[in-house]
Amino acid sequence: MSRLVVVSNRVADPRKAAAGGLAVALGDALNTAGGLWFGWSGTVIAGGTPGEGELHLQKAGTVTLATVDLCAEDHADYYLGYSNSVLWPVFHYRLDLARFDAGYFGAYRRVNRLFARQLLTRLLPDDIIWVHDYHLIPLADELRALGATQRIGFFLHVPLPPQQLLAAIPQHEWLMHALFAYDLVGFQSEADLQNFSRYVQAEAGAEDLGDNYYKAFGRTVQAGAFPIGIDVDEFAALTHGKDAREMYERMKDEYSRRQLLLGVERLDYSKGLPQRLRAFKALLKKYPDNLRSATLIQIASPSREAMDTYTDLLQELESLCGAINGDFGELDWMPVRYMHRNVARKRLPGLYRVARVALVTPLRDGMNLVAKEFIAAQDPADPGVLMLSRFAGAAEQLKDALLVNPYDTDGMADTIQRALQMPLQERQARHQTLLKNIREQDVHWWRMTFLKALGAAARG
Ligand code: ADQ
């Protein structure tokens, strides 16, 4: 059997529960298969040489973690720069937030070359290589240039925007060309897959060979939609664990007279936080029966704090929360509880379970695992309601959620009201279907379907 090699920007010890959808899902995948996980160590070396970085090896159970340090310049220009100031905003349809700084692209190529060089020394001829996310689009191309002949698959965790938006990236042709060095390219949703198909045919003159095979630049690649899931059983078990139960009991007690609404995510402009707060404010104005009752708990974990767009967002949120609490709050009722921090993974299900409504309303999201975790944590006899943005990849699967347009403040307020008033029977019926959806396509299904397709992809 071939060994699995996973490559992603960040690497986590799969035995430790880490925050971040990617770390959680890949940890599960490698724990089962054993293998090598390669990526950046998380260490930034002040004054190091660009394009150079030491390789560290560490055993974590059955998995070998192989990581490379980055020098400060590469961290600034590859990670904060090209990856998170060009690709992240454009892939989330936010051209207005993109910064096409001339130095970024060189660093992106340089670090991908460094990763390829270091990874090559650890590869075995029969390895199956699975590369993850927008930081590493050109990795297979760099590996091929060094002579690697292994099967290599790529999975994009974030959305792929339509052709016109993608073409706003000065190096768009180069990036899409690089995807043809893979044997299989996976996306989260059918919408992303369609965007890929349209782009390669319109911009690169690709030939559609059928069965999602495309030929361009003298190479053939297969593409597909592989919506990522969660480990439903593991999450259900966490829900019944001591920490989650304690969290549930404490919150239930504390908020016994309130209706809880919950938002949980990384603090990121793609997640639609200001829009959500405005909708909550509109709810309190339009439906005063919620005064002294509806309470929004918003947890936003710190993310990419070295970037201005993120500190600006933090300030905007703090001021919105302050204004809502100032305008509507009473001595014994705070409408919004906002926390800028992580919640331990073991406790998170308790919070999900106590919420009457989850507000998962990103402006754009590859998939969104919080939506799936919320479903898994509910009590089927008395489940909460999932409100989900139609612009999250998860909306393609979770049609029984209340789907909303996060930009439509009034519409969102109406839907929150509907969720708060939803009769038990409807809540149960919706939850039952949603639970079936996330069970059928869970994280194991995702991993196996992708790896099976990669193993079967015709090469050339
Ligand atoms: P993210 O943008 O990080 O992931 P998401 O899919 O929601 O978004 O995963 C977040 C994970 O982090 C969840 O497991 C959640 O429980 C955890 N988390 C978030 N905020 C937390 C907090 N404050 N405290 C504790 N835990 C928290 C990217 C893409 C998504 C895609 C995933 C996986 O942006 O669209 O679904 O990768 O492919």
Short mmCIF file of C-alpha atoms and ligand atoms in Angstrom, two decimals:
data_model
loop_
_atom_site.label_atom_id
_atom_site.label_comp_id
_atom_site.label_asym_id
_atom_site.label_seq_id
_atom_site.Cartn_x
_atom_site.Cartn_y
_atom_site.Cartn_z
CA MET A 1 0.00 0.00 0.00
CA SER A 2 1.27 3.48 -0.84
CA ARG A 3 2.20 5.86 1.93
CA LEU A 4 0.14 9.04 2.25
CA VAL A 5 2.04 12.33 2.21
CA VAL A 6 0.00 15.39 3.16
CA VAL A 7 1.37 18.84 2.44
CA SER A 8 -0.23 21.98 3.87
CA ASN A 9 0.97 25.36 5.00
CA ARG A 10 0.50 24.54 8.67
CA VAL A 11 1.12 21.19 10.28
CA ALA A 12 -0.40 20.06 13.55
CA ASP A 13 0.20 17.07 15.76
CA PRO A 14 -2.84 14.96 14.81
CA ARG A 15 -3.03 13.59 18.36
CA LYS A 16 -3.79 17.05 19.73
CA ALA A 17 -7.10 18.73 19.04
CA ALA A 18 -6.28 21.98 17.25
CA ALA A 19 -8.60 24.80 16.20
CA GLY A 20 -8.90 25.21 12.43
CA GLY A 21 -10.94 23.09 10.05
CA LEU A 22 -7.96 21.92 8.04
CA ALA A 23 -5.90 20.71 11.01
CA VAL A 24 -8.84 18.82 12.42
CA ALA A 25 -9.77 17.09 9.18
CA LEU A 26 -6.23 16.17 8.17
CA GLY A 27 -5.37 14.95 11.63
CA ASP A 28 -8.19 12.46 11.27
CA ALA A 29 -7.00 11.41 7.80
CA LEU A 30 -3.37 10.81 8.82
CA ASN A 31 -4.21 9.10 12.09
CA THR A 32 -5.99 6.41 10.13
CA ALA A 33 -3.57 6.04 7.23
CA GLY A 34 -0.22 6.81 8.91
CA GLY A 35 2.29 8.73 6.81
CA LEU A 36 4.12 12.00 6.44
CA TRP A 37 2.76 15.50 7.03
CA PHE A 38 4.90 18.26 5.57
CA GLY A 39 4.62 22.05 5.89
CA TRP A 40 5.82 25.23 7.55
CA SER A 41 6.97 24.84 11.18
CA GLY A 42 5.29 28.06 12.26
CA THR A 43 8.71 29.45 13.18
CA VAL A 44 9.90 32.71 11.64
CA ILE A 45 13.67 33.22 11.61
CA ALA A 46 14.65 36.87 11.92
CA GLY A 47 17.41 37.71 9.46
CA GLY A 48 17.32 34.31 7.70
CA THR A 49 17.97 33.93 3.97
CA PRO A 50 14.93 34.09 1.65
CA GLY A 51 14.15 30.73 0.04
CA GLU A 52 16.15 28.81 2.66
CA GLY A 53 14.82 26.96 5.69
CA GLU A 54 15.90 24.13 7.92
CA LEU A 55 13.94 20.84 7.89
CA HIS A 56 12.80 19.38 11.22
CA LEU A 57 11.52 15.83 11.66
CA GLN A 58 9.35 14.68 14.52
CA LYS A 59 7.35 11.52 15.22
CA ALA A 60 3.73 11.89 16.32
CA GLY A 61 2.44 8.36 16.79
CA THR A 62 2.22 6.75 13.35
CA VAL A 63 2.73 10.08 11.61
CA THR A 64 6.03 11.81 10.78
CA LEU A 65 5.83 15.57 10.93
CA ALA A 66 8.35 17.26 8.62
CA THR A 67 8.48 21.03 8.89
CA VAL A 68 10.52 23.88 7.44
CA ASP A 69 11.21 27.27 9.05
CA LEU A 70 10.62 30.48 7.10
CA CYS A 71 12.75 33.62 7.24
CA ALA A 72 11.01 36.87 8.16
CA GLU A 73 10.97 38.15 4.58
CA ASP A 74 9.38 34.96 3.23
CA HIS A 75 6.81 34.94 6.03
CA ALA A 76 5.87 38.54 5.23
CA ASP A 77 5.72 38.16 1.46
CA TYR A 78 4.65 34.53 0.91
CA TYR A 79 2.30 34.03 3.87
CA LEU A 80 0.94 37.46 4.83
CA GLY A 81 1.59 38.78 1.32
CA TYR A 82 0.72 36.65 -1.69
CA SER A 83 -1.26 33.97 0.17
CA ASN A 84 -3.33 36.17 2.45
CA SER A 85 -3.33 39.58 0.77
CA VAL A 86 -3.80 38.39 -2.82
CA LEU A 87 -5.18 34.84 -3.02
CA TRP A 88 -7.37 34.83 0.12
CA PRO A 89 -9.27 38.05 -0.67
CA VAL A 90 -9.66 37.37 -4.41
CA PHE A 91 -10.73 33.76 -3.86
CA HIS A 92 -13.34 35.13 -1.43
CA TYR A 93 -14.57 37.59 -4.10
CA ARG A 94 -13.01 40.60 -2.30
CA LEU A 95 -11.01 42.40 -4.98
CA ASP A 96 -11.38 45.56 -2.90
CA LEU A 97 -9.18 44.05 -0.16
CA ALA A 98 -6.48 42.60 -2.41
CA ARG A 99 -2.99 44.12 -2.46
CA PHE A 100 -1.00 43.28 -5.55
CA ASP A 101 2.41 44.17 -4.16
CA ALA A 102 5.22 43.46 -6.64
CA GLY A 103 7.41 41.57 -4.15
CA TYR A 104 4.78 39.06 -3.05
CA PHE A 105 4.74 36.81 -6.08
CA GLY A 106 8.50 36.18 -6.08
CA ALA A 107 8.30 35.05 -2.45
CA TYR A 108 5.35 32.76 -3.22
CA ARG A 109 7.37 31.00 -5.93
CA ARG A 110 10.50 30.93 -3.78
CA VAL A 111 8.78 29.29 -0.79
CA ASN A 112 6.97 26.76 -2.96
CA ARG A 113 10.36 25.91 -4.50
CA LEU A 114 11.89 25.57 -1.05
CA PHE A 115 9.07 23.26 0.06
CA ALA A 116 9.47 21.16 -3.10
CA ARG A 117 13.24 20.86 -2.61
CA GLN A 118 12.94 19.84 1.04
CA LEU A 119 9.97 17.51 0.52
CA LEU A 120 11.72 15.71 -2.34
CA THR A 121 14.44 14.46 0.04
CA ARG A 122 11.77 12.62 2.09
CA LEU A 123 9.70 11.11 -0.73
CA LEU A 124 9.43 7.42 -1.58
CA PRO A 125 8.72 6.34 -5.18
CA ASP A 126 5.24 4.98 -4.39
CA ASP A 127 4.00 7.83 -2.21
CA ILE A 128 0.63 9.38 -2.86
CA ILE A 129 0.94 13.12 -2.30
CA TRP A 130 -2.02 15.27 -1.25
CA VAL A 131 -1.38 19.02 -1.32
CA HIS A 132 -3.75 21.40 0.44
CA ASP A 133 -4.91 24.90 -0.19
CA TYR A 134 -4.11 28.18 -1.83
CA HIS A 135 -0.66 28.65 -0.28
CA LEU A 136 0.70 25.74 -2.30
CA ILE A 137 -0.90 25.88 -5.76
CA PRO A 138 2.45 25.60 -7.63
CA LEU A 139 3.93 22.86 -5.44
CA ALA A 140 3.32 19.97 -7.86
CA ASP A 141 4.78 21.98 -10.73
CA GLU A 142 7.92 22.62 -8.67
CA LEU A 143 8.13 18.95 -7.65
CA ARG A 144 7.72 17.82 -11.27
CA ALA A 145 10.49 20.20 -12.32
CA LEU A 146 12.74 18.35 -9.86
CA GLY A 147 11.76 15.00 -11.36
CA ALA A 148 8.95 13.80 -9.04
CA THR A 149 6.71 11.28 -10.80
CA GLN A 150 4.42 10.35 -7.90
CA ARG A 151 0.67 10.82 -8.06
CA ILE A 152 -0.13 14.28 -6.71
CA GLY A 153 -3.56 15.60 -5.82
CA PHE A 154 -4.60 19.11 -4.79
CA PHE A 155 -7.55 20.20 -2.68
CA LEU A 156 -8.66 23.83 -2.49
CA HIS A 157 -10.31 24.55 0.86
CA VAL A 158 -11.43 28.05 -0.13
CA PRO A 159 -13.80 28.96 -2.98
CA LEU A 160 -12.62 29.34 -6.56
CA PRO A 161 -14.16 32.57 -7.89
CA PRO A 162 -15.61 33.04 -11.38
CA GLN A 163 -13.32 33.67 -14.32
CA GLN A 164 -13.68 37.47 -14.32
CA LEU A 165 -12.62 37.74 -10.69
CA LEU A 166 -9.83 35.20 -10.96
CA ALA A 167 -8.45 37.11 -13.92
CA ALA A 168 -7.91 40.10 -11.61
CA ILE A 169 -4.87 38.31 -10.19
CA PRO A 170 -1.94 39.42 -12.32
CA GLN A 171 -0.51 35.86 -12.33
CA HIS A 172 -3.83 34.08 -12.92
CA GLU A 173 -2.66 32.24 -16.03
CA TRP A 174 0.45 31.04 -14.30
CA LEU A 175 -1.52 29.82 -11.28
CA MET A 176 -4.07 27.92 -13.35
CA HIS A 177 -1.31 26.47 -15.54
CA ALA A 178 0.34 25.19 -12.35
CA LEU A 179 -2.83 23.27 -11.44
CA PHE A 180 -2.29 21.11 -14.52
CA ALA A 181 0.81 19.57 -12.89
CA TYR A 182 -1.55 17.68 -10.53
CA ASP A 183 -3.32 14.46 -11.38
CA LEU A 184 -6.46 15.50 -9.55
CA VAL A 185 -7.71 18.92 -8.45
CA GLY A 186 -10.51 18.92 -5.86
CA PHE A 187 -12.91 21.70 -4.93
CA GLN A 188 -15.43 22.09 -2.12
CA SER A 189 -18.52 22.65 -4.23
CA GLU A 190 -20.08 22.18 -7.65
CA ALA A 191 -20.07 25.97 -8.02
CA ASP A 192 -16.27 26.06 -7.61
CA LEU A 193 -15.87 23.19 -10.06
CA GLN A 194 -17.96 25.04 -12.62
CA ASN A 195 -15.86 28.16 -12.17
CA PHE A 196 -12.75 26.07 -12.84
CA SER A 197 -14.26 24.47 -15.89
CA ARG A 198 -15.37 27.81 -17.37
CA TYR A 199 -12.03 29.46 -16.63
CA VAL A 200 -9.85 26.78 -18.21
CA GLN A 201 -11.99 26.57 -21.30
CA ALA A 202 -12.36 30.31 -21.79
CA GLU A 203 -8.91 31.53 -20.75
CA ALA A 204 -6.65 28.58 -21.44
CA GLY A 205 -8.46 27.01 -24.39
CA ALA A 206 -8.72 23.75 -22.46
CA GLU A 207 -10.40 20.82 -24.12
CA ASP A 208 -13.19 19.18 -22.13
CA LEU A 209 -12.47 15.44 -22.45
CA GLY A 210 -15.55 14.45 -20.42
CA ASP A 211 -15.76 13.02 -16.91
CA ASN A 212 -14.22 16.28 -15.64
CA TYR A 213 -10.92 15.69 -17.47
CA TYR A 214 -9.45 18.79 -19.06
CA LYS A 215 -6.52 19.05 -21.46
CA ALA A 216 -4.44 22.21 -21.67
CA PHE A 217 -0.77 23.21 -21.71
CA GLY A 218 0.07 19.73 -23.04
CA ARG A 219 -1.24 18.06 -19.85
CA THR A 220 -4.44 16.47 -18.66
CA VAL A 221 -5.96 17.00 -15.24
CA GLN A 222 -9.09 15.65 -13.63
CA ALA A 223 -11.18 17.97 -11.47
CA GLY A 224 -13.97 17.20 -9.02
CA ALA A 225 -16.11 18.46 -6.15
CA PHE A 226 -15.35 16.78 -2.80
CA PRO A 227 -17.23 18.63 -0.05
CA ILE A 228 -15.28 18.30 3.20
CA GLY A 229 -17.12 16.95 6.24
CA ILE A 230 -16.55 16.42 9.94
CA ASP A 231 -16.15 13.29 12.04
CA VAL A 232 -19.77 13.15 13.17
CA ASP A 233 -19.31 10.32 15.65
CA GLU A 234 -16.26 11.88 17.24
CA PHE A 235 -18.10 15.18 17.56
CA ALA A 236 -21.16 13.52 19.03
CA ALA A 237 -18.88 11.77 21.55
CA LEU A 238 -17.28 15.11 22.46
CA THR A 239 -20.78 16.48 23.00
CA HIS A 240 -21.41 13.86 25.66
CA GLY A 241 -17.98 14.31 27.25
CA LYS A 242 -17.45 15.91 30.64
CA ASP A 243 -16.20 19.31 29.41
CA ALA A 244 -19.01 19.86 26.91
CA ARG A 245 -21.64 18.77 29.43
CA GLU A 246 -20.25 21.16 32.02
CA MET A 247 -20.30 23.98 29.51
CA TYR A 248 -23.88 23.12 28.54
CA GLU A 249 -25.13 23.00 32.14
CA ARG A 250 -23.41 26.23 33.09
CA MET A 251 -24.74 28.14 30.13
CA LYS A 252 -28.21 26.69 30.48
CA ASP A 253 -28.27 27.85 34.05
CA GLU A 254 -26.85 31.28 33.38
CA TYR A 255 -29.14 31.99 30.43
CA SER A 256 -32.25 30.12 31.57
CA ARG A 257 -34.51 33.08 30.82
CA ARG A 258 -32.93 33.92 27.46
CA GLN A 259 -33.01 32.62 23.89
CA LEU A 260 -29.41 32.10 22.82
CA LEU A 261 -28.09 32.83 19.35
CA LEU A 262 -24.54 31.75 18.60
CA GLY A 263 -21.79 32.70 16.18
CA VAL A 264 -18.37 30.97 16.23
CA GLU A 265 -15.53 31.55 13.81
CA ARG A 266 -12.08 32.90 13.16
CA LEU A 267 -12.18 36.67 13.07
CA ASP A 268 -12.14 37.10 9.30
CA TYR A 269 -13.85 39.47 6.87
CA SER A 270 -15.13 36.50 4.86
CA LYS A 271 -17.29 35.43 7.81
CA GLY A 272 -19.79 38.31 7.62
CA LEU A 273 -19.60 39.40 11.26
CA PRO A 274 -20.55 43.10 10.93
CA GLN A 275 -23.44 42.14 8.64
CA ARG A 276 -24.65 39.63 11.25
CA LEU A 277 -24.53 42.18 14.04
CA ARG A 278 -26.49 44.66 11.95
CA ALA A 279 -29.11 41.98 11.33
CA PHE A 280 -29.31 41.24 15.04
CA LYS A 281 -29.79 44.92 15.73
CA ALA A 282 -32.55 45.03 13.09
CA LEU A 283 -34.20 42.06 14.81
CA LEU A 284 -34.33 43.88 18.15
CA LYS A 285 -35.80 46.95 16.48
CA LYS A 286 -38.33 45.18 14.32
CA TYR A 287 -39.40 42.46 16.74
CA PRO A 288 -39.36 43.96 20.24
CA ASP A 289 -40.68 40.72 21.75
CA ASN A 290 -37.00 39.72 21.69
CA LEU A 291 -35.92 42.51 24.03
CA ARG A 292 -34.59 41.15 27.35
CA SER A 293 -34.61 37.72 25.77
CA ALA A 294 -32.59 37.17 22.58
CA THR A 295 -28.88 37.11 23.41
CA LEU A 296 -26.18 36.76 20.79
CA ILE A 297 -23.00 35.05 21.91
CA GLN A 298 -20.35 35.83 19.34
CA ILE A 299 -17.01 34.10 19.61
CA ALA A 300 -14.32 35.14 17.16
CA SER A 301 -10.91 33.58 17.52
CA PRO A 302 -7.85 35.73 16.81
CA SER A 303 -6.52 35.24 13.28
CA ARG A 304 -3.84 36.92 11.11
CA GLU A 305 -3.48 39.75 13.55
CA ALA A 306 -0.39 41.12 11.84
CA MET A 307 -2.60 42.38 9.00
CA ASP A 308 -4.33 45.77 8.96
CA THR A 309 -7.56 44.49 7.40
CA TYR A 310 -7.97 42.20 10.41
CA THR A 311 -7.28 44.85 13.05
CA ASP A 312 -9.73 47.19 11.26
CA LEU A 313 -12.38 44.46 11.44
CA LEU A 314 -11.72 43.91 15.13
CA GLN A 315 -12.35 47.60 15.80
CA GLU A 316 -15.50 47.66 13.69
CA LEU A 317 -16.90 44.70 15.59
CA GLU A 318 -16.11 46.12 18.99
CA SER A 319 -17.83 49.35 18.10
CA LEU A 320 -20.92 47.58 16.66
CA CYS A 321 -21.27 45.41 19.77
CA GLY A 322 -20.83 48.43 22.03
CA ALA A 323 -23.50 50.35 20.13
CA ILE A 324 -26.05 47.51 20.28
CA ASN A 325 -25.47 46.96 23.99
CA GLY A 326 -25.60 50.71 24.63
CA ASP A 327 -28.83 51.22 22.68
CA PHE A 328 -30.75 48.13 23.75
CA GLY A 329 -29.10 46.71 26.87
CA GLU A 330 -30.73 46.76 30.32
CA LEU A 331 -29.15 46.42 33.74
CA ASP A 332 -30.01 42.74 33.72
CA TRP A 333 -29.64 41.98 29.99
CA MET A 334 -26.77 42.41 27.54
CA PRO A 335 -27.96 41.69 23.98
CA VAL A 336 -24.47 40.81 22.68
CA ARG A 337 -21.71 38.90 24.41
CA TYR A 338 -18.65 39.23 22.22
CA MET A 339 -15.47 37.30 22.92
CA HIS A 340 -12.28 37.59 20.93
CA ARG A 341 -10.81 34.20 21.74
CA ASN A 342 -10.76 30.46 21.13
CA VAL A 343 -13.03 28.04 22.93
CA ALA A 344 -11.44 24.68 23.78
CA ARG A 345 -12.60 22.09 21.25
CA LYS A 346 -13.85 19.82 24.03
CA ARG A 347 -16.18 22.52 25.34
CA LEU A 348 -17.43 23.85 22.01
CA PRO A 349 -20.19 21.22 21.54
CA GLY A 350 -21.75 22.26 24.86
CA LEU A 351 -22.05 25.79 23.54
CA TYR A 352 -23.53 24.62 20.24
CA ARG A 353 -26.07 22.48 22.09
CA VAL A 354 -27.32 25.26 24.31
CA ALA A 355 -27.93 27.63 21.38
CA ARG A 356 -31.45 27.98 20.02
CA VAL A 357 -30.11 29.35 16.72
CA ALA A 358 -26.66 29.19 15.08
CA LEU A 359 -25.82 32.11 12.85
CA VAL A 360 -23.42 30.78 10.25
CA THR A 361 -23.56 33.64 7.80
CA PRO A 362 -20.28 34.09 5.92
CA LEU A 363 -20.18 36.40 2.91
CA ARG A 364 -18.26 33.62 1.21
CA ASP A 365 -16.86 30.35 2.54
CA GLY A 366 -15.28 27.30 0.91
CA MET A 367 -17.37 24.93 3.01
CA ASN A 368 -17.83 25.95 6.70
CA LEU A 369 -17.36 23.25 9.28
CA VAL A 370 -19.00 25.17 12.12
CA ALA A 371 -22.37 24.57 10.43
CA LYS A 372 -21.75 20.82 10.43
CA GLU A 373 -20.44 20.77 13.99
CA PHE A 374 -23.54 22.61 15.17
CA ILE A 375 -25.79 19.97 13.63
CA ALA A 376 -23.76 17.12 15.14
CA ALA A 377 -23.97 18.61 18.64
CA GLN A 378 -27.77 19.03 18.78
CA ASP A 379 -30.18 17.02 20.87
CA PRO A 380 -32.40 15.38 18.20
CA ALA A 381 -35.39 15.64 20.56
CA ASP A 382 -35.02 19.40 20.93
CA PRO A 383 -32.62 20.67 18.28
CA GLY A 384 -31.54 24.23 17.58
CA VAL A 385 -32.00 25.87 14.19
CA LEU A 386 -29.16 26.38 11.71
CA MET A 387 -29.19 29.64 9.77
CA LEU A 388 -26.72 29.30 6.93
CA SER A 389 -25.45 31.70 4.30
CA ARG A 390 -26.27 30.67 0.76
CA PHE A 391 -22.70 31.74 -0.07
CA ALA A 392 -21.08 29.01 2.03
CA GLY A 393 -20.10 25.83 0.18
CA ALA A 394 -22.06 23.94 2.84
CA ALA A 395 -25.31 25.40 1.48
CA GLU A 396 -25.13 23.00 -1.50
CA GLN A 397 -25.54 20.07 0.90
CA LEU A 398 -27.47 21.53 3.84
CA LYS A 399 -30.64 22.57 2.08
CA ASP A 400 -32.77 22.07 5.19
CA ALA A 401 -30.99 24.86 7.02
CA LEU A 402 -32.63 28.29 6.83
CA LEU A 403 -30.61 29.67 3.93
CA VAL A 404 -29.99 33.42 4.01
CA ASN A 405 -28.34 36.20 2.08
CA PRO A 406 -25.99 37.79 4.64
CA TYR A 407 -26.05 41.16 2.84
CA ASP A 408 -29.82 41.45 3.27
CA THR A 409 -30.09 42.90 6.78
CA ASP A 410 -33.88 42.93 6.95
CA GLY A 411 -34.25 39.50 5.41
CA MET A 412 -31.76 38.13 7.95
CA ALA A 413 -33.67 39.73 10.82
CA ASP A 414 -36.89 38.12 9.57
CA THR A 415 -35.19 34.74 9.30
CA ILE A 416 -33.76 35.00 12.83
CA GLN A 417 -37.28 35.71 14.06
CA ARG A 418 -38.58 32.72 12.13
CA ALA A 419 -35.83 30.53 13.61
CA LEU A 420 -36.63 31.69 17.15
CA GLN A 421 -40.31 30.92 16.63
CA MET A 422 -39.90 27.63 14.80
CA PRO A 423 -42.16 24.88 16.19
CA LEU A 424 -40.52 21.80 17.66
CA GLN A 425 -41.79 19.46 14.96
CA GLU A 426 -40.26 21.52 12.16
CA ARG A 427 -36.99 21.82 14.07
CA GLN A 428 -36.86 18.06 14.51
CA ALA A 429 -37.65 17.31 10.88
CA ARG A 430 -35.04 19.75 9.57
CA HIS A 431 -32.43 18.51 11.99
CA GLN A 432 -33.04 14.90 11.05
CA THR A 433 -32.36 15.60 7.37
CA LEU A 434 -29.34 17.74 8.13
CA LEU A 435 -27.85 15.07 10.37
CA LYS A 436 -28.34 12.52 7.60
CA ASN A 437 -26.55 14.88 5.17
CA ILE A 438 -23.48 15.32 7.37
CA ARG A 439 -23.34 11.61 8.16
CA GLU A 440 -23.47 10.54 4.53
CA GLN A 441 -20.64 12.87 3.55
CA ASP A 442 -18.47 12.99 6.64
CA VAL A 443 -14.71 13.54 6.84
CA HIS A 444 -13.96 9.86 6.23
CA TRP A 445 -16.13 9.88 3.12
CA TRP A 446 -14.28 13.01 1.96
CA ARG A 447 -10.82 11.52 2.46
CA MET A 448 -11.67 8.18 0.92
CA THR A 449 -13.51 9.65 -2.07
CA PHE A 450 -10.68 12.04 -2.83
CA LEU A 451 -7.92 9.44 -2.43
CA LYS A 452 -9.84 6.87 -4.45
CA ALA A 453 -10.29 9.38 -7.27
CA LEU A 454 -6.60 10.31 -7.06
CA GLY A 455 -5.57 6.66 -7.24
CA ALA A 456 -7.81 6.10 -10.26
CA ALA A 457 -7.07 9.33 -12.17
CA ALA A 458 -5.70 8.66 -15.65
CA ARG A 459 -2.25 10.25 -15.94
CA GLY A 460 -0.85 12.37 -18.74
P1 ADQ B 1 -11.97 28.09 8.31
O1 ADQ B 1 -12.13 29.35 7.52
O2 ADQ B 1 -11.07 28.15 9.46
O3 ADQ B 1 -11.52 26.89 7.34
P2 ADQ B 1 -14.33 26.44 9.23
O4 ADQ B 1 -14.61 25.48 8.15
O5 ADQ B 1 -15.56 26.97 9.85
O6 ADQ B 1 -13.49 27.69 8.76
O7 ADQ B 1 -13.47 25.70 10.32
C1 ADQ B 1 -13.21 26.31 11.52
C2 ADQ B 1 -12.81 25.29 12.58
O8 ADQ B 1 -12.22 25.99 13.65
C3 ADQ B 1 -13.99 24.54 13.13
O9 ADQ B 1 -13.61 23.23 13.44
C4 ADQ B 1 -14.34 25.32 14.41
O10 ADQ B 1 -14.86 24.54 15.44
C5 ADQ B 1 -13.00 25.87 14.82
N1 ADQ B 1 -13.17 27.21 15.41
C6 ADQ B 1 -13.47 28.36 14.78
N2 ADQ B 1 -13.55 29.38 15.63
C7 ADQ B 1 -13.29 28.89 16.84
C8 ADQ B 1 -13.25 29.46 18.15
N3 ADQ B 1 -13.47 30.75 18.38
N4 ADQ B 1 -12.97 28.63 19.17
C9 ADQ B 1 -12.75 27.33 18.95
N5 ADQ B 1 -12.79 26.74 17.75
C10 ADQ B 1 -13.05 27.50 16.69
C11 ADQ B 1 -11.16 26.75 5.95
C12 ADQ B 1 -12.18 27.30 4.94
C13 ADQ B 1 -13.56 26.69 5.18
C14 ADQ B 1 -13.46 25.16 5.14
C15 ADQ B 1 -12.35 24.65 6.01
C16 ADQ B 1 -12.10 23.18 5.82
O11 ADQ B 1 -12.24 28.71 5.02
O12 ADQ B 1 -14.50 27.15 4.21
O13 ADQ B 1 -14.68 24.60 5.58
O14 ADQ B 1 -11.11 25.32 5.74
O15 ADQ B 1 -11.92 22.87 4.47
#
